Tab-separated table of C-alpha atoms in Angstrom:
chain	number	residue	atom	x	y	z
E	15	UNK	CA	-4.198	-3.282	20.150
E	16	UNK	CA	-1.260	-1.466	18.912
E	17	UNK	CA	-0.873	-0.743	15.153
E	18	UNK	CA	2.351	-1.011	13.015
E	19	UNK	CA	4.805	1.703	14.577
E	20	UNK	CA	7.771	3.082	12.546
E	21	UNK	CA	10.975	5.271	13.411
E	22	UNK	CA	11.492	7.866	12.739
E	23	UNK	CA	8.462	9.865	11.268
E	24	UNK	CA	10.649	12.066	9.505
E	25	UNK	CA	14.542	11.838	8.526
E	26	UNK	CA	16.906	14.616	6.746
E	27	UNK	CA	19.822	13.498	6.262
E	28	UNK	CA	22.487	14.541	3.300
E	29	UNK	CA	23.972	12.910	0.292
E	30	UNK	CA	26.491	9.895	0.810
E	31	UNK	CA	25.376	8.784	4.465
E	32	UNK	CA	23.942	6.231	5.725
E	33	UNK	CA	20.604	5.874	7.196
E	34	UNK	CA	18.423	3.206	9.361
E	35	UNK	CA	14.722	2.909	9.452
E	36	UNK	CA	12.597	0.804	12.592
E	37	UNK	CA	9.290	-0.865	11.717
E	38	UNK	CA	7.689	-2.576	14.778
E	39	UNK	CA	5.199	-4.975	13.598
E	40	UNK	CA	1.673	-5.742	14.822
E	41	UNK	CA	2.248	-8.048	18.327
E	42	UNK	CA	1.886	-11.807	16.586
E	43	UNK	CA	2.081	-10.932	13.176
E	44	UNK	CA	4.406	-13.248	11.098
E	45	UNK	CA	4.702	-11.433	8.083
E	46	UNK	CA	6.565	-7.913	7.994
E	47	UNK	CA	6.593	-5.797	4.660
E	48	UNK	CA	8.758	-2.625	3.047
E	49	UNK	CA	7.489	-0.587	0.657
E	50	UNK	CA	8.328	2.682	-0.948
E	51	UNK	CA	6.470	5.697	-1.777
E	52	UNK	CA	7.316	8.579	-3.821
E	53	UNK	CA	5.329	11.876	-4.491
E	54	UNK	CA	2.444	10.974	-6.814
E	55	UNK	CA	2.750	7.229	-6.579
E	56	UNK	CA	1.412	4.254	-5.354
E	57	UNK	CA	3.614	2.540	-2.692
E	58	UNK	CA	6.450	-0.001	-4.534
E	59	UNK	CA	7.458	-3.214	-2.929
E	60	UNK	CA	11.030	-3.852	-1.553
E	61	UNK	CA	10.794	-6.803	0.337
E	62	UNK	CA	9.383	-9.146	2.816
E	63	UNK	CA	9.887	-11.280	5.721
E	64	UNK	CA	8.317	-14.509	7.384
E	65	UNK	CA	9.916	-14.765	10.501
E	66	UNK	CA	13.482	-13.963	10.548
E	67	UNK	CA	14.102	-14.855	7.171
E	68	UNK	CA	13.766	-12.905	4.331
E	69	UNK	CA	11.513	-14.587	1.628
E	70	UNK	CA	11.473	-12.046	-1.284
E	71	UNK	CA	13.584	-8.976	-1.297
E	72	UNK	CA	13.447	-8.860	-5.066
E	73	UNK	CA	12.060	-5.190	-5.013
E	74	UNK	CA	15.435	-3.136	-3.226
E	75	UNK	CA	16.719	-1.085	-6.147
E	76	UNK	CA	20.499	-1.949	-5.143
E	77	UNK	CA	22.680	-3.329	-3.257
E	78	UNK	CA	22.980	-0.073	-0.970
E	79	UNK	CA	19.632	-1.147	0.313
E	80	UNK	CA	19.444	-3.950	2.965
E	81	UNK	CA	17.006	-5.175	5.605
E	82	UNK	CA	16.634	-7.289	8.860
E	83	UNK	CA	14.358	-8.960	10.803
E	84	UNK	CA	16.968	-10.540	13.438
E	85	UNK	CA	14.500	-11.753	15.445
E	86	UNK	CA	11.282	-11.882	13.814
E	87	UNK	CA	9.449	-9.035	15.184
E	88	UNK	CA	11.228	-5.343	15.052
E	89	UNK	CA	12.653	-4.501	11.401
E	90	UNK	CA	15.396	-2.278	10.198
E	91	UNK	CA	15.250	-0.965	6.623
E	92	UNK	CA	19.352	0.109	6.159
E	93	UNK	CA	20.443	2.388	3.143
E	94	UNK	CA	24.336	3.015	2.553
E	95	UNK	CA	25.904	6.018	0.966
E	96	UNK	CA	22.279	7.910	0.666
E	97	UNK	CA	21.323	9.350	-2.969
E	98	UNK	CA	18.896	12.018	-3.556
E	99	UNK	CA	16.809	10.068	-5.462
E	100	UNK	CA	16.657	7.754	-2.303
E	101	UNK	CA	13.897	10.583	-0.878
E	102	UNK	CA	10.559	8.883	-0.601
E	103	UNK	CA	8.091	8.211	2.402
E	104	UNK	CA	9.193	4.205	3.659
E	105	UNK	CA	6.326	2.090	4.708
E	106	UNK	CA	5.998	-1.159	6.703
E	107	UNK	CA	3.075	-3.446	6.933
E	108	UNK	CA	2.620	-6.485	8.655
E	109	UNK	CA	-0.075	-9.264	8.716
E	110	UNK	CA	-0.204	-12.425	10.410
E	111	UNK	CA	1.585	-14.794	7.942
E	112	UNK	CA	3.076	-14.021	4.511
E	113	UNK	CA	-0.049	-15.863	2.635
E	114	UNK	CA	-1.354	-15.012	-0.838
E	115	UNK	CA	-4.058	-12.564	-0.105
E	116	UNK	CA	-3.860	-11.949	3.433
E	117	UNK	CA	-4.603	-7.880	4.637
E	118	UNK	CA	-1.264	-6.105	5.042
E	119	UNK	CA	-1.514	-3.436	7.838
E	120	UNK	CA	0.312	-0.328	7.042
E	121	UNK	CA	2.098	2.133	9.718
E	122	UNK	CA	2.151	5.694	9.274
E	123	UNK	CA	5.624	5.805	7.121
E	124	UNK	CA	9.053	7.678	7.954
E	125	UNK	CA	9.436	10.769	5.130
E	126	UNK	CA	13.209	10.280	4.327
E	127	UNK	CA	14.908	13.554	2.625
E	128	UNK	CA	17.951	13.266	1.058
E	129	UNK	CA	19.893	16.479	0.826
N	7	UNK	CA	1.932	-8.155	-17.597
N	8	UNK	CA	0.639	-7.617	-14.228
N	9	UNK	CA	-1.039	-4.136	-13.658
N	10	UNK	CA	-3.632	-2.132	-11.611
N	11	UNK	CA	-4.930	0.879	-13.537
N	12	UNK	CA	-6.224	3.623	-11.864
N	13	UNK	CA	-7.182	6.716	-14.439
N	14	UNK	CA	-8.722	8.995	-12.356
N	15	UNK	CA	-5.787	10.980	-10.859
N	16	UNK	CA	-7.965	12.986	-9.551
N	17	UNK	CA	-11.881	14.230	-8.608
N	18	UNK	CA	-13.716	16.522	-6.650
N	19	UNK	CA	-17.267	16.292	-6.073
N	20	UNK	CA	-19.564	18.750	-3.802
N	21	UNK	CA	-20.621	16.904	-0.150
N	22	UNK	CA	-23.177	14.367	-0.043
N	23	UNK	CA	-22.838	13.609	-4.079
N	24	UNK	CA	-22.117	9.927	-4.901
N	25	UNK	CA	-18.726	9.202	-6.289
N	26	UNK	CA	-17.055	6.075	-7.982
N	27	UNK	CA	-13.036	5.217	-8.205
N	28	UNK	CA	-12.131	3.270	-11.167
N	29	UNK	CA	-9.696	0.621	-10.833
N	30	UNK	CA	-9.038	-1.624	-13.663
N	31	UNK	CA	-6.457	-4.775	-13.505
N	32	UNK	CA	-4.534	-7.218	-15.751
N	33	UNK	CA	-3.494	-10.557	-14.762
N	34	UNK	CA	-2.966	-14.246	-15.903
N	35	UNK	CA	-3.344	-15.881	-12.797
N	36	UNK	CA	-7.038	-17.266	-11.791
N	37	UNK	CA	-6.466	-16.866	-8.340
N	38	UNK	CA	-6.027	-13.152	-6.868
N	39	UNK	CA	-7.201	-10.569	-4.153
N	40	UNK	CA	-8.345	-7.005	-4.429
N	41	UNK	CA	-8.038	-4.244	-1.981
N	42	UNK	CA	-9.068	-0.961	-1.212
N	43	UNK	CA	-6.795	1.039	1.096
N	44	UNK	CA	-7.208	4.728	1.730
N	45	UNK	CA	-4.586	7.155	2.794
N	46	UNK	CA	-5.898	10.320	4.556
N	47	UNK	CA	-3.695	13.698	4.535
N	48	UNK	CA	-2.027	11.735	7.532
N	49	UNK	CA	-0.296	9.571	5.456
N	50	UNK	CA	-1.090	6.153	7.157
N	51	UNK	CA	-2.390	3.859	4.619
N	52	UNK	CA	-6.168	2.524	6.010
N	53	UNK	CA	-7.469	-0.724	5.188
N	54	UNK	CA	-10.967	-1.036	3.489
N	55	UNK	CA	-11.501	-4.104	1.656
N	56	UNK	CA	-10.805	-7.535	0.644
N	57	UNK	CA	-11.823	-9.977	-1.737
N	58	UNK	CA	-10.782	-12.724	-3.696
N	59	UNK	CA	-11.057	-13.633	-7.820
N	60	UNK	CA	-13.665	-16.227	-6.766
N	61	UNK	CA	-16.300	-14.045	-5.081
N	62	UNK	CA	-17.969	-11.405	-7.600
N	63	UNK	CA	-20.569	-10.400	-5.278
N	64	UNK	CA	-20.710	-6.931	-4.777
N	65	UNK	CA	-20.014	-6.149	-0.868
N	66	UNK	CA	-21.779	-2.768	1.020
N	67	UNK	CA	-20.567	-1.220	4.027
N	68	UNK	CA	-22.187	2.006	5.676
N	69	UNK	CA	-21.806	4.406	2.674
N	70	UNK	CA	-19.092	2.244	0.525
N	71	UNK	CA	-19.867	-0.380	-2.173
N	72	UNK	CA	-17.812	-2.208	-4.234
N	73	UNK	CA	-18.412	-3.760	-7.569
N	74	UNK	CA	-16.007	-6.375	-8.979
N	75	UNK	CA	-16.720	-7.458	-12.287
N	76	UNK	CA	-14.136	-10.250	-13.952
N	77	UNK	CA	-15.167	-9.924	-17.050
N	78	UNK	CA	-13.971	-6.478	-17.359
N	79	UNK	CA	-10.953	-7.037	-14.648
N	80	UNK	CA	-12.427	-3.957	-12.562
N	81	UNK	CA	-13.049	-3.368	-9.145
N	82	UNK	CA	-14.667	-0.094	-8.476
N	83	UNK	CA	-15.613	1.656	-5.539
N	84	UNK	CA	-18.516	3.928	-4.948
N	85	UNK	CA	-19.079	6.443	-1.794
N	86	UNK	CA	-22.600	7.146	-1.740
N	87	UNK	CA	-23.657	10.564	0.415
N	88	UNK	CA	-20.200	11.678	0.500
N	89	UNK	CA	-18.432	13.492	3.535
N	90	UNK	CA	-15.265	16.271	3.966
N	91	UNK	CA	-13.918	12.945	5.886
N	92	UNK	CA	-14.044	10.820	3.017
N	93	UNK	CA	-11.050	13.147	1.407
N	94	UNK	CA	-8.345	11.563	1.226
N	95	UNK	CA	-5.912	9.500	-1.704
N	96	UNK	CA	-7.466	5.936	-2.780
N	97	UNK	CA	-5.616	3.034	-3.773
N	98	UNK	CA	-6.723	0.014	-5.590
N	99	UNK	CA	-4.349	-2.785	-4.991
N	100	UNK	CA	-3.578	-6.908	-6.093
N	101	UNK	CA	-1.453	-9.451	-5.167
N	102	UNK	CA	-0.580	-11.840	-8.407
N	103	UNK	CA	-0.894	-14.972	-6.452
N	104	UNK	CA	2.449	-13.861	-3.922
N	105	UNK	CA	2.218	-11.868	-1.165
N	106	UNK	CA	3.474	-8.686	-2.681
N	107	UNK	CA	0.720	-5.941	-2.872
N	108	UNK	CA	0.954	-4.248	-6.373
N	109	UNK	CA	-0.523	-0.961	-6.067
N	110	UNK	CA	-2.471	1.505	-8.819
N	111	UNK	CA	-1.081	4.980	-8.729
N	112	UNK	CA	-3.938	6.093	-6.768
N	113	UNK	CA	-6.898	8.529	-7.432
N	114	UNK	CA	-7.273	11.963	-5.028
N	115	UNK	CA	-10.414	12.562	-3.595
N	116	UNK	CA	-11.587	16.142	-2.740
N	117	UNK	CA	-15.001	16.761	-1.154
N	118	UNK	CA	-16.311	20.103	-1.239
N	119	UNK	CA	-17.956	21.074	1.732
């Protein structure tokens, strides 16, 4: 079957606006996942959802970052007034219920660039 | 403190030499998983393997072992034969008894055809 999908792959955009990112989930999985990436590092948690409802989004750096799951499949990873720093690749994982230990399957990422 | 440790930024070995990735962890909680995930030039982070703090048997698949050892908190993985293919960034990975994956900073693999 289908894997995660996210879009876009890539996104330039420029200081101060404000961006959207898609994750489509695995077809039945519960559990939906945002992570962060930057050059060198191992992906950073930002939050996660069981259904609808986010359960733990105690990894977004601020309040510019915000997600939603509206109706507990497709994902939108929102960032307001865009910083440079904010340049990273953005991943998504699903898996098929937000349980201690369960696999988390990864998508392919979308490169945001902050000019 | 919670942490996965992965010193080996990075190695190259020649093709078919064996070659093991480090990853050390610290945790207070008695119940945990480990993973393996492996991210080719791609990008797309690629399952490998699971297990949990309660099963210290080492696990072999095709050319990949693993050896988890509590008593040293490490989970290392070995490539035996190695391959061009098997290039690629390797993370070692827990979650702390939530569902949050906390990653190691990864070690870069270079085969040398």
């Amino acid at each position: 079957g289908a894997g995660v999908s996210q879009t876009p792959s890539n996104k330039v955009t420029e200081k101060g606006k404000y961006v959207e990112l898609r994750c489509d989930p695995i077809s039945g999985h519960t559990a939906l996942y945002w992570y962060r990436q930057s050059l060198g590092q191992g992906p950073e948690f930002l939050i996660y959802f069981q259904g609808t409802g986010a359960a733990d989004d105690s990894g977004l750096p601020n309040d510019r970052f915000f997600a939603v799951r509206p109706e507990g499949s497709v994902s939108t990873l929102k960032i307001q007034r865009t910083e440079r720093g904010d340049s990273a690749v953005y991943l998504c994982a699903s898996s098929p219920a937000a349980v201690s230990g369960e696999t988390q399957y990864f998508g392919p990422g979308t490169r945001l660039l902050v000019l | 403190a919670q942490k996965v440790t992965q010193a080996q930024t990075e190695i190259s070995v020649v093709e078919k030499e064996d070659v093991t990735l480090d990853c050390v962890y610290e945790t207070r909680d008695t119940t945990y998983y480990l993973f393996w995930y492996k991210q080719p030039p791609s990008g797309e982070l690629v399952f490998l393997i699971r297990r949990n703090s309660f099963d210290e048997q080492n696990e072999i698949s095709g050319r990949y072992s693993w050896n988890f050892q509590k008593s040293t908190s490490s989970f290392n993985f070995t490539i035996t034969a190695s391959q061009v293919v098997d290039s690629a960034v390797y993370f070692c990975a827990l979650t702390f008894g939530n569902e949050k994956l906390t990653f190691g900073t990864g070690t870069r693999l270079t085969i040398i055809p």
